Each structure stands twice: as structure tokens, then as C-alpha cells.
Amino acid sequence: MKKLLLPAAAATLALASFAYPFSSSPAAVPESLSLADPNTTDEVPQDHKLVIYQMMTRLFGNKVAANKPYGTVTENGVGKFNDINDTALQAIKKLGVSHVWYTGVLEHATMTDHSKAGGPGPDDADVVKGRAGSPYAIRDYYDIAPDLAVDVKNRKQEFDALVKRTHANGLKVIIDFIPNHVARSYASNAKPAGTIDLGGQDDKTKAFAPNNNFYYLPGKTLVVPKAGNPLAAALGPREDGKFNETPAKATGNDVFSEAPKVDDWYETVKLNYGVDYQSERKPYFSPVPDTWVKMRDILVYWAQKDVDGFRCDVAEMVPVEFWAYVIPEVKKVKPDIVFIGEAYNPKEYKTYLDKGRFDYLYDKVGLYDGLRRLMSGGGNTEDITRVWKEESRGFGSRMLRFLENHDEQRIASKDFAGDARTAIPAMTVSATLASGPVMIYFGQEVGEPANGSEGFSGIDGRTTIFDYWGVPEHQKWMNGGKFDGGKLDGGQKQLREFYSRLLNLTAGSDAIRRGKFYELQDANNLGKQYDQRIVYSYLRYTDKQKLLVVANFSKDKTLKPTIEIPKSALTIMGLDPTKFYTYTDLLNNAPATENLTLTLPPLSAYVFEINPKK
């Protein structure tokens, strides 16, 4: 992999300087700014600055480096809950993280046989994607993936111990909730006594019934896609194209046919929330559908296991009325539990936040897509302006920002930017633009490029979620279980140090956590060295702290602009425009300067604290 070189930082400021006091109350700043000012909004920011570290749990602690395409768990290894020990959690905590999203902990369809160890046997390979299987094809909502346990029979206890260990290290726990679909083999062996399984009382003679848990195709038998081929030349257990499902059920991505295509979510079946899709989506929400009650019980079960939040898969594929019902129900049990919705339709964001009662939603098609275009050498900073001014106007504090997750391609992959350093300006904007959550994906902080073909996942710039695999650059940081970065090269160490500085600053800064926002593009668009297509700057401020953020997205241009802060902006920040100020770069640990004529190397970012000159 290419060496990673970051812009040189000047003299050091202790990270302790980032530990500003903060509260969740709105910023007490002058309100003299007209709401018509095009450089800001009237949103009163709320402190929602979660810093989330997502890990693909089965890959995180895996030390095996064999990486045989389509390899078995024995050949390629698998990470365990026990690998995520105190040392690992402290290293994550020191990165500035507040929450860990343990991806893929619920029992899901897999080709691996755990029956001799006291766990479930393998699924029919006709309806499993990859040897390890998709963590989004749930086989038992009430159980834990046996792959993740050292002692399969005690997998629930090992998960409970991980939750306690995470909390003991000052971190909170997020897990997946997959409400829209389940594996075709779904059957719960771990459900509480008296619980009726999904589909257990369905009338399978009806295509739709309000209290059925599934949708059926009476008289039809499922036809498995012939091109599925989950293990290439090898055959998985019972892989013969004859998986028996009669009557066939509707497929997870709203396919009401007995013959889903290979690109469909054919390994899953869609759950029925009381919407008759084949009759103009007519809703049947009163009385409360049976699926609503069953899913409420599942969420309450895990809330009582002391998890702190749920990342809700494809939340918009489930009616918003369900979320409006279930989220308050779960919060009766655990009031501070958080719900994060995977969402892709900006027109529905406000509905899912207000009516649906979500705490946070993905900001994928807005900020992520805009930053990706900039990072890939195209795009324009106007994409960023459009996000705060239009797309998430009024609720930016409730949008989760990120540059990587398990669904997206790695920044360092040839399919994305091809250079992990492009994250420097983009991640700075993601983390500091608003007061909402920010997330990174394990390995992102060391420039993992997701090279190679893992198996079912193929060569696609993503780290596989379907196969057993070792993640090479992450393994260098893991260093055989020391979690000290001992095998990273110099550029990777610098990259991880950047993430640590940024995330710790984000977590500790009063202005970032609860400050108002003022964009400086209009004030600087006539500057000779301020190329507003690739340079972006803004203010974040409260009564306690004033910050100036500047980012240069260019991969090859060094710019030397003089940043202009309008007198009106200084006034609304509570600063006297007639006085002089110093600017201390907190992000790069640089000493204070008295002027804003800056040198912006390619792929650089700065967070200046503004203070009166003494």
C-alpha cells in the first residue's frame, strides 16, 4: 500500500486542551442575526455528538492472515467476543469514541456447522450468501451468532460479558435491529417461554392478512436463482437449487414473486407490518398488527440486556407508523436508549424524525455523497452548502455523518478515492459541520483499502460481510492482540493520529457539540487564493468557544488565501469587530497566529480557536 503522508503539524498542544466543559443545553449566544441571512439557519443546535466506532464483529479480532477466497472458518479464522478485550476497548476509547456498534451479533444464516459444539447446524446454501452468511439475514432474533463465541453453548453469556466489558471501559453499545426481513430459515430456538415464533400462527392460504407475519404466494413454490452460486466452484451444504419453500414467501426487497432474481435479497423474506402491497399499499394498523407486537418484544428483550442503542436496517422499508409506536414503547423500558435509522430518502427525513421518533438518521445521499464526489476529484463544495441549507435544514443535529461503513466502499480503495488521505478534509467536515453523531468504520483510521477478492463479496472495494476474512491493515494495528499499531508504517500512524486528534477534539469541544453554524463561502468567494469549489470554511460558536474550520479538498493544489470573517459574524459570536484576535489550530496542535493568511497544502484541514489577543 502507498505510504500515507500528512501535512506537517507545528508545535504541540496537549490533547487535554480539547477537554472543554459542555452541556446539552442550547448555546447562549446573541440572537441579533436575521433569519434571512443566507449563511446560516435558525436551527438551535442540540448536543447529539455521539462518536461511533462500527466494527464488523466477526472480522475485528481475527488474527489469521491466510485469506483464502471462499475459505472456511477453520482456514481463514474468525474474531470472537473475547478478542474485544479491555486493551482493545481502551484503544478505541482513546480514539475519542463514545459508542461501539457491534455489527452482526444476532444469529444469522450461515453455512458453518456448529451442531457438534452445541449450536445450530448449517443453513441450506441455496439461500445463504457467502460461507459466513449475511448478518442481515437473521435466523433467530433472540440468539447470538455462534461464530463469535469461544464456547458456542455459552454465546449469550459471552455477549453479556462483552456488553459489561464495554461499559466498564466507558463506552456504550449499539447493535443492529433488522426489522424489514429475516432469513428464509428463520426459526427461534432461544425465544422466551410463551413466545410465539414469527409465522407461527399465519394463515398461509392468504397472500395478505393483517396479522400474518409474512406475505405469501399461495400455490407457488420458491424458485432459487440459478446464478446464486454462493461458493463458486465449491458446493455448500444442500446446494442443489431445490430449497423447499411452499407456499413461497415475498422476498425482502419487496419482490412479490416466487422467482426472485440473483440481484434481489433472495436469501430473505419480507415481514408484514400491516401493509397490503398488492392492493395499493392499503394499511391495516388498527388494531395493532401482530408483527408490531412481536418486534416490540424483541427490542425490549435486548434493551433489558443493557444495550444502549439500535441501528435500524433499511428503516424506510417499514411504515413510519410502526416506529411511532415501537420507539416510545422501548423507551418506557430504557428511556435513554437511542434509535438510528438507515435512511436514503431526504423527502422523508423529517417524517421519520418527528412522526417516527427516531433519534438520528443516516446522512448518506446528502453529505456522504457530496463529500465522496469531492474526494474522488469531482464535485463542488456547493454540495455541502445544499445539505445544511436545504436537505437537513432545521435538524442537522440529528443526522449521522460518516465516510465509511459496511455498505460503502473503502476510501483507500481504487473504487473510491484510492488514497486514505482524502479523508482529512472530508472527515473534518463530517465531524464538525453540525452537532450530530459522527461514525468511522474499523480499519478506516489506518487506511484499509479492501483489496482482493474475499469470495462471495468479490472485488468491490468493500470489506466483506459475507465471508471469513482477515483485514490486513487493521491486523497491522491489532498487532497480534496488542492493539498498539506496532506493525503500521509511518503514514498509517500519522493517519490514525489525525483521526484521534479530530475525534477527541469533536468529543470535547463545546462549539462542535452544541454551537451554532455560520458559513464563510460568500465572505471569501472573491479571494484570489480562495477557490470556493475546493475550499470550504465555516464558524462554529457558543458563548464559551468560537471556532473557525477550514478545509482544502484539492489533491494537488496548495492555496494561500486570507480568510475573511465578516464583522456581522464576529458580532453574532459575541466578539468585538474592532479588537484583535489570535487563532490557535487545535486540530494540528499548532501555536497561535495573529493573522488568517493561511497556507493550505493539498488535502488539509484546520480547526482554529478564536480568542482575544492579550
Short mmCIF file of C-alpha atoms in Angstrom, two decimals, residues 226-604:
data_model
loop_
_atom_site.label_atom_id
_atom_site.label_comp_id
_atom_site.label_asym_id
_atom_site.label_seq_id
_atom_site.Cartn_x
_atom_site.Cartn_y
_atom_site.Cartn_z
CA LYS A 226 -29.74 -20.33 -10.68
CA ALA A 227 -26.96 -17.75 -10.75
CA GLY A 228 -26.73 -17.58 -6.94
CA ASN A 229 -23.64 -19.81 -6.75
CA PRO A 230 -22.54 -18.74 -3.23
CA LEU A 231 -19.23 -20.66 -3.15
CA ALA A 232 -18.22 -20.51 -6.82
CA ALA A 233 -16.83 -23.93 -7.86
CA ALA A 234 -17.37 -25.45 -4.42
CA LEU A 235 -20.71 -26.70 -3.16
CA GLY A 236 -22.19 -25.64 0.14
CA PRO A 237 -24.46 -27.77 2.32
CA ARG A 238 -27.53 -28.94 0.36
CA GLU A 239 -26.70 -26.61 -2.52
CA ASP A 240 -28.85 -28.11 -5.28
CA GLY A 241 -31.32 -25.37 -6.26
CA LYS A 242 -34.13 -27.31 -4.60
CA PHE A 243 -34.68 -25.37 -1.37
CA ASN A 244 -38.29 -26.14 -0.48
CA GLU A 245 -40.49 -23.19 0.44
CA THR A 246 -44.18 -23.81 -0.27
CA PRO A 247 -46.05 -21.55 -0.36
CA ALA A 248 -43.31 -19.16 -1.39
CA LYS A 249 -42.90 -16.01 0.67
CA ALA A 250 -42.28 -12.49 -0.63
CA THR A 251 -38.58 -11.58 -0.83
CA GLY A 252 -37.03 -8.98 1.50
CA ASN A 253 -36.65 -6.17 -1.03
CA ASP A 254 -40.39 -6.09 -1.79
CA VAL A 255 -40.35 -8.73 -4.54
CA PHE A 256 -43.76 -10.44 -4.65
CA SER A 257 -42.76 -13.25 -6.95
CA GLU A 258 -41.84 -16.89 -6.38
CA ALA A 259 -38.78 -16.37 -8.58
CA PRO A 260 -36.59 -13.58 -7.21
CA LYS A 261 -33.58 -12.57 -9.29
CA VAL A 262 -29.99 -13.09 -8.26
CA ASP A 263 -29.64 -9.36 -7.52
CA ASP A 264 -32.61 -9.45 -5.15
CA TRP A 265 -32.37 -10.17 -1.45
CA TYR A 266 -33.41 -13.71 -2.27
CA GLU A 267 -31.96 -15.13 0.95
CA THR A 268 -34.53 -13.19 2.99
CA VAL A 269 -38.30 -12.90 3.37
CA LYS A 270 -40.16 -9.66 3.98
CA LEU A 271 -42.06 -9.09 7.21
CA ASN A 272 -45.66 -7.90 7.13
CA TYR A 273 -46.35 -4.74 9.14
CA GLY A 274 -49.99 -4.48 8.09
CA VAL A 275 -49.49 -3.02 4.61
CA ASP A 276 -51.17 -4.79 1.68
CA TYR A 277 -48.58 -4.05 -1.00
CA GLN A 278 -50.56 -5.76 -3.73
CA SER A 279 -53.69 -3.70 -3.05
CA GLU A 280 -52.30 -0.18 -3.45
CA ARG A 281 -50.44 -0.44 -0.14
CA LYS A 282 -53.61 -0.25 1.88
CA PRO A 283 -52.71 -0.05 5.60
CA TYR A 284 -54.23 -2.11 8.39
CA PHE A 285 -52.78 -0.56 11.56
CA SER A 286 -55.76 -0.81 13.90
CA PRO A 287 -55.79 -2.98 15.87
CA VAL A 288 -52.02 -3.06 16.28
CA PRO A 289 -50.66 -5.75 13.89
CA ASP A 290 -49.13 -8.87 15.40
CA THR A 291 -45.74 -8.18 13.79
CA TRP A 292 -45.55 -4.83 15.60
CA VAL A 293 -46.03 -6.54 18.95
CA LYS A 294 -43.51 -9.29 18.21
CA MET A 295 -40.86 -6.78 17.12
CA ARG A 296 -41.53 -4.62 20.16
CA ASP A 297 -40.91 -7.65 22.37
CA ILE A 298 -37.61 -8.36 20.58
CA LEU A 299 -36.40 -4.79 21.05
CA VAL A 300 -37.41 -4.78 24.71
CA TYR A 301 -35.57 -8.08 25.21
CA TRP A 302 -32.28 -6.57 24.02
CA ALA A 303 -32.88 -3.28 25.81
CA GLN A 304 -33.15 -5.29 29.01
CA LYS A 305 -29.82 -6.91 28.07
CA ASP A 306 -28.39 -3.41 28.62
CA VAL A 307 -27.61 -2.42 25.05
CA ASP A 308 -27.65 1.34 24.61
CA GLY A 309 -28.93 1.71 21.08
CA PHE A 310 -30.12 0.14 17.85
CA ARG A 311 -29.00 0.83 14.30
CA CYS A 312 -32.20 0.05 12.39
CA ASP A 313 -31.62 -1.50 8.99
CA VAL A 314 -33.49 -0.03 5.95
CA ALA A 315 -35.81 1.82 8.33
CA GLU A 316 -37.81 3.40 5.50
CA MET A 317 -38.93 -0.01 4.21
CA VAL A 318 -41.02 -0.32 7.38
CA PRO A 319 -44.04 2.00 7.82
CA VAL A 320 -43.31 5.09 9.87
CA GLU A 321 -46.39 4.31 11.97
CA PHE A 322 -44.60 1.26 13.36
CA TRP A 323 -41.66 3.37 14.54
CA ALA A 324 -44.05 5.90 16.07
CA TYR A 325 -45.49 3.01 18.07
CA VAL A 326 -42.41 1.00 18.96
CA ILE A 327 -39.75 3.58 19.83
CA PRO A 328 -41.78 5.12 22.70
CA GLU A 329 -42.63 1.60 23.87
CA VAL A 330 -38.95 0.63 24.14
CA LYS A 331 -38.08 3.95 25.79
CA LYS A 332 -40.57 3.16 28.54
CA VAL A 333 -38.20 0.34 29.44
CA LYS A 334 -34.94 2.24 28.84
CA PRO A 335 -35.53 5.98 28.37
CA ASP A 336 -32.03 6.87 27.16
CA ILE A 337 -31.76 4.15 24.51
CA VAL A 338 -31.07 5.56 21.02
CA PHE A 339 -32.54 4.63 17.64
CA ILE A 340 -30.52 5.29 14.48
CA GLY A 341 -32.35 4.80 11.20
CA GLU A 342 -30.67 3.79 7.95
CA ALA A 343 -32.42 6.24 5.61
CA TYR A 344 -31.95 7.28 2.00
CA ASN A 345 -34.95 9.46 1.09
CA PRO A 346 -34.40 13.12 2.07
CA LYS A 347 -38.06 13.89 1.45
CA GLU A 348 -38.96 11.57 4.33
CA TYR A 349 -36.25 12.55 6.83
CA LYS A 350 -38.42 14.92 8.82
CA THR A 351 -41.30 12.43 8.88
CA TYR A 352 -39.11 9.67 10.33
CA LEU A 353 -37.57 12.04 12.85
CA ASP A 354 -40.77 13.75 14.01
CA LYS A 355 -43.52 11.21 13.48
CA GLY A 356 -41.32 8.12 13.60
CA ARG A 357 -39.48 9.32 16.72
CA PHE A 358 -36.01 8.34 15.54
CA ASP A 359 -33.14 9.96 17.41
CA TYR A 360 -30.89 10.02 14.35
CA LEU A 361 -30.89 9.19 10.64
CA TYR A 362 -28.13 8.39 8.15
CA ASP A 363 -26.89 11.32 6.08
CA LYS A 364 -25.83 9.24 3.11
CA VAL A 365 -27.38 10.70 -0.03
CA GLY A 366 -26.58 14.24 1.13
CA LEU A 367 -23.29 14.85 2.89
CA TYR A 368 -21.68 11.45 2.24
CA ASP A 369 -22.40 11.52 -1.49
CA GLY A 370 -21.32 15.15 -1.80
CA LEU A 371 -18.06 14.59 0.05
CA ARG A 372 -17.41 11.44 -1.94
CA ARG A 373 -17.59 13.42 -5.16
CA LEU A 374 -15.10 15.94 -3.75
CA MET A 375 -12.80 13.18 -2.51
CA SER A 376 -12.88 11.47 -5.90
CA GLY A 377 -11.70 14.60 -7.69
CA GLY A 378 -15.06 15.93 -8.85
CA GLY A 379 -17.91 17.61 -7.08
CA ASN A 380 -18.07 21.03 -5.52
CA THR A 381 -18.35 22.42 -2.01
CA GLU A 382 -21.78 23.67 -3.03
CA ASP A 383 -22.91 20.12 -2.21
CA ILE A 384 -22.05 20.80 1.44
CA THR A 385 -23.94 24.09 1.39
CA ARG A 386 -27.00 22.38 -0.06
CA VAL A 387 -27.03 19.82 2.77
CA TRP A 388 -27.17 22.29 5.66
CA LYS A 389 -29.20 24.92 3.81
CA GLU A 390 -31.85 22.67 2.30
CA GLU A 391 -31.68 18.93 2.88
CA SER A 392 -31.24 18.80 6.66
CA ARG A 393 -32.18 22.38 7.45
CA GLY A 394 -33.53 22.58 10.98
CA PHE A 395 -32.41 19.10 12.05
CA GLY A 396 -28.73 18.85 11.18
CA SER A 397 -28.01 17.88 14.79
CA ARG A 398 -29.90 14.63 14.22
CA MET A 399 -28.10 13.43 11.10
CA LEU A 400 -25.38 10.79 11.44
CA ARG A 401 -22.35 11.68 9.30
CA PHE A 402 -19.76 9.16 8.05
CA LEU A 403 -17.36 8.35 5.22
CA GLU A 404 -17.27 4.55 5.59
CA ASN A 405 -19.50 1.77 6.83
CA HIS A 406 -20.06 -1.88 5.94
CA ASP A 407 -22.21 -0.97 2.92
CA GLU A 408 -19.86 1.59 1.39
CA GLN A 409 -16.55 1.26 -0.38
CA ARG A 410 -13.33 1.94 1.48
CA ILE A 411 -11.87 5.42 0.96
CA ALA A 412 -8.46 3.96 0.08
CA SER A 413 -9.91 1.51 -2.45
CA LYS A 414 -9.47 2.11 -6.18
CA ASP A 415 -13.27 2.16 -6.40
CA PHE A 416 -13.48 5.27 -4.20
CA ALA A 417 -10.63 7.79 -3.75
CA GLY A 418 -7.62 5.48 -3.90
CA ASP A 419 -5.93 7.49 -1.16
CA ALA A 420 -6.83 7.40 2.54
CA ARG A 421 -5.53 10.97 2.99
CA THR A 422 -8.55 12.34 1.13
CA ALA A 423 -10.42 11.74 4.38
CA ILE A 424 -8.54 14.56 6.12
CA PRO A 425 -10.69 17.47 4.87
CA ALA A 426 -13.80 15.34 4.38
CA MET A 427 -13.76 13.71 7.82
CA THR A 428 -13.10 17.08 9.43
CA VAL A 429 -16.25 18.45 7.79
CA SER A 430 -18.23 15.30 8.66
CA ALA A 431 -17.27 15.58 12.31
CA THR A 432 -17.58 19.33 12.84
CA LEU A 433 -20.23 20.66 10.44
CA ALA A 434 -23.04 20.07 12.95
CA SER A 435 -23.74 18.78 16.44
CA GLY A 436 -24.99 15.36 15.38
CA PRO A 437 -23.30 11.96 15.58
CA VAL A 438 -20.23 11.01 13.57
CA MET A 439 -19.07 7.48 12.76
CA ILE A 440 -15.98 5.67 11.50
CA TYR A 441 -15.64 2.05 10.38
CA PHE A 442 -12.91 -0.18 11.79
CA GLY A 443 -9.79 -0.02 9.63
CA GLN A 444 -10.76 3.39 8.21
CA GLU A 445 -8.38 5.07 10.61
CA VAL A 446 -5.40 3.14 9.20
CA GLY A 447 -6.34 3.37 5.52
CA GLU A 448 -7.66 -0.15 4.94
CA PRO A 449 -8.16 -0.42 1.12
CA ALA A 450 -10.21 -3.66 0.96
CA ASN A 451 -8.01 -5.15 -1.74
CA GLY A 452 -8.56 -8.63 -3.05
CA SER A 453 -11.49 -10.94 -3.68
CA GLU A 454 -12.73 -12.45 -0.43
CA GLY A 455 -15.19 -14.84 -2.03
CA PHE A 456 -18.88 -14.11 -2.36
CA SER A 457 -18.14 -10.42 -1.78
CA GLY A 458 -15.87 -10.27 -4.83
CA ILE A 459 -13.59 -7.37 -5.76
CA ASP A 460 -15.75 -4.38 -4.98
CA GLY A 461 -13.78 -2.03 -2.72
CA ARG A 462 -15.67 -3.17 0.37
CA THR A 463 -14.60 -5.23 3.33
CA THR A 464 -16.71 -8.37 3.09
CA ILE A 465 -19.70 -9.00 5.31
CA PHE A 466 -20.34 -12.42 3.74
CA ASP A 467 -17.01 -14.25 4.08
CA TYR A 468 -14.48 -15.28 6.71
CA TRP A 469 -11.52 -12.95 6.27
CA GLY A 470 -8.63 -11.14 7.86
CA VAL A 471 -8.50 -7.36 7.34
CA PRO A 472 -4.80 -6.77 6.58
CA GLU A 473 -4.16 -3.12 7.51
CA HIS A 474 -6.42 -3.40 10.54
CA GLN A 475 -4.45 -6.50 11.55
CA LYS A 476 -1.28 -4.41 11.47
CA TRP A 477 -2.83 -2.07 14.03
CA MET A 478 -4.13 -5.01 16.04
CA ASN A 479 -0.55 -6.37 16.14
CA GLY A 480 -1.35 -9.87 17.35
CA GLY A 481 -3.71 -8.64 20.04
CA LYS A 482 -1.59 -5.80 21.42
CA PHE A 483 -3.82 -3.18 19.72
CA ASP A 484 -0.91 -0.76 19.66
CA GLY A 485 -0.33 -0.16 15.94
CA GLY A 486 3.04 -1.82 16.18
CA LYS A 487 3.03 -3.03 12.57
CA LEU A 488 1.74 0.14 10.93
CA ASP A 489 4.01 2.17 8.68
CA GLY A 490 4.73 5.83 9.39
CA GLY A 491 1.99 7.19 7.15
CA GLN A 492 -0.62 4.93 8.72
CA LYS A 493 0.43 6.02 12.20
CA GLN A 494 0.07 9.65 11.14
CA LEU A 495 -3.36 8.94 9.68
CA ARG A 496 -4.57 7.30 12.86
CA GLU A 497 -3.16 10.17 14.92
CA PHE A 498 -5.19 12.55 12.73
CA TYR A 499 -8.37 10.60 13.45
CA SER A 500 -7.56 10.57 17.15
CA ARG A 501 -6.97 14.32 17.26
CA LEU A 502 -10.12 15.03 15.26
CA LEU A 503 -12.43 12.72 17.19
CA ASN A 504 -11.12 13.80 20.59
CA LEU A 505 -11.50 17.43 19.58
CA THR A 506 -15.01 16.69 18.33
CA ALA A 507 -15.95 14.94 21.55
CA GLY A 508 -14.53 17.65 23.82
CA SER A 509 -15.29 20.90 22.02
CA ASP A 510 -18.18 22.97 23.33
CA ALA A 511 -18.60 24.74 19.98
CA ILE A 512 -18.72 21.49 17.99
CA ARG A 513 -21.03 19.74 20.43
CA ARG A 514 -23.65 22.49 20.74
CA GLY A 515 -22.54 25.51 18.74
CA LYS A 516 -24.28 27.48 16.04
CA PHE A 517 -23.05 27.49 12.46
CA TYR A 518 -22.07 30.24 10.02
CA GLU A 519 -20.75 29.52 6.54
CA LEU A 520 -17.94 31.72 5.17
CA GLN A 521 -18.09 30.85 1.46
CA ASP A 522 -19.88 34.07 0.46
CA ALA A 523 -17.48 36.18 2.51
CA ASN A 524 -14.47 34.68 0.74
CA ASN A 525 -15.62 33.92 -2.78
CA LEU A 526 -13.76 36.88 -4.26
CA GLY A 527 -10.45 36.00 -2.61
CA LYS A 528 -7.69 35.46 -5.16
CA GLN A 529 -6.42 32.31 -3.47
CA TYR A 530 -9.78 31.11 -2.16
CA ASP A 531 -11.06 28.58 -4.69
CA GLN A 532 -14.52 28.03 -3.26
CA ARG A 533 -15.06 24.91 -5.36
CA ILE A 534 -12.44 23.04 -3.33
CA VAL A 535 -12.00 25.15 -0.17
CA TYR A 536 -14.71 25.20 2.48
CA SER A 537 -14.81 27.27 5.67
CA TYR A 538 -17.28 28.00 8.44
CA LEU A 539 -17.66 29.06 12.05
CA ARG A 540 -18.99 27.05 14.98
CA TYR A 541 -19.58 29.03 18.16
CA THR A 542 -21.13 29.18 21.61
CA ASP A 543 -20.77 31.59 24.48
CA LYS A 544 -17.80 29.52 25.70
CA GLN A 545 -15.90 28.86 22.48
CA LYS A 546 -15.51 30.18 18.93
CA LEU A 547 -14.05 28.04 16.15
CA LEU A 548 -13.06 28.57 12.53
CA VAL A 549 -12.90 25.42 10.35
CA VAL A 550 -11.06 25.49 7.00
CA ALA A 551 -10.66 22.52 4.61
CA ASN A 552 -8.84 22.17 1.29
CA PHE A 553 -10.16 19.24 -0.77
CA SER A 554 -7.67 19.58 -3.61
CA LYS A 555 -5.34 16.64 -4.11
CA ASP A 556 -2.61 18.73 -5.73
CA LYS A 557 -3.11 22.46 -5.13
CA THR A 558 -1.54 24.46 -2.32
CA LEU A 559 -3.60 27.60 -1.75
CA LYS A 560 -2.72 30.70 0.28
CA PRO A 561 -5.97 32.53 0.99
CA THR A 562 -6.61 35.22 3.55
CA ILE A 563 -9.76 34.12 5.35
CA GLU A 564 -12.26 36.91 5.87
CA ILE A 565 -14.65 36.81 8.81
CA PRO A 566 -17.38 39.45 8.33
CA LYS A 567 -17.90 41.99 11.09
CA SER A 568 -21.50 40.83 11.36
CA ALA A 569 -20.32 37.28 12.03
CA LEU A 570 -17.90 38.45 14.71
CA THR A 571 -20.74 40.38 16.32
CA ILE A 572 -23.15 37.47 16.47
CA MET A 573 -20.38 35.36 18.01
CA GLY A 574 -20.17 37.95 20.77
CA LEU A 575 -16.81 39.33 19.58
CA ASP A 576 -15.88 42.99 19.12
CA PRO A 577 -15.00 43.63 15.44
CA THR A 578 -12.67 46.47 16.48
CA LYS A 579 -10.44 44.20 18.58
CA PHE A 580 -7.64 41.85 17.53
CA TYR A 581 -7.75 38.08 17.93
CA THR A 582 -5.48 35.05 17.91
CA TYR A 583 -6.16 31.81 16.06
CA THR A 584 -4.91 28.53 17.51
CA ASP A 585 -5.09 25.42 15.33
CA LEU A 586 -6.44 22.77 17.70
CA LEU A 587 -6.63 20.03 15.09
CA ASN A 588 -2.95 20.08 14.18
CA ASN A 589 -1.55 21.12 17.56
CA ALA A 590 -0.09 24.34 16.16
CA PRO A 591 0.76 27.56 18.03
CA ALA A 592 -1.40 30.66 17.89
CA THR A 593 -1.19 33.06 14.98
CA GLU A 594 -2.49 36.61 14.71
CA ASN A 595 -3.50 36.60 11.06
CA LEU A 596 -5.59 34.43 8.78
CA THR A 597 -3.36 34.44 5.73
CA LEU A 598 -3.06 30.68 5.56
CA THR A 599 -1.06 28.13 3.63
CA LEU A 600 -3.39 25.24 2.78
CA PRO A 601 -1.49 22.23 1.42
CA PRO A 602 -3.41 19.64 -0.59
CA LEU A 603 -5.82 17.55 1.50
CA SER A 604 -5.51 19.65 4.63
#
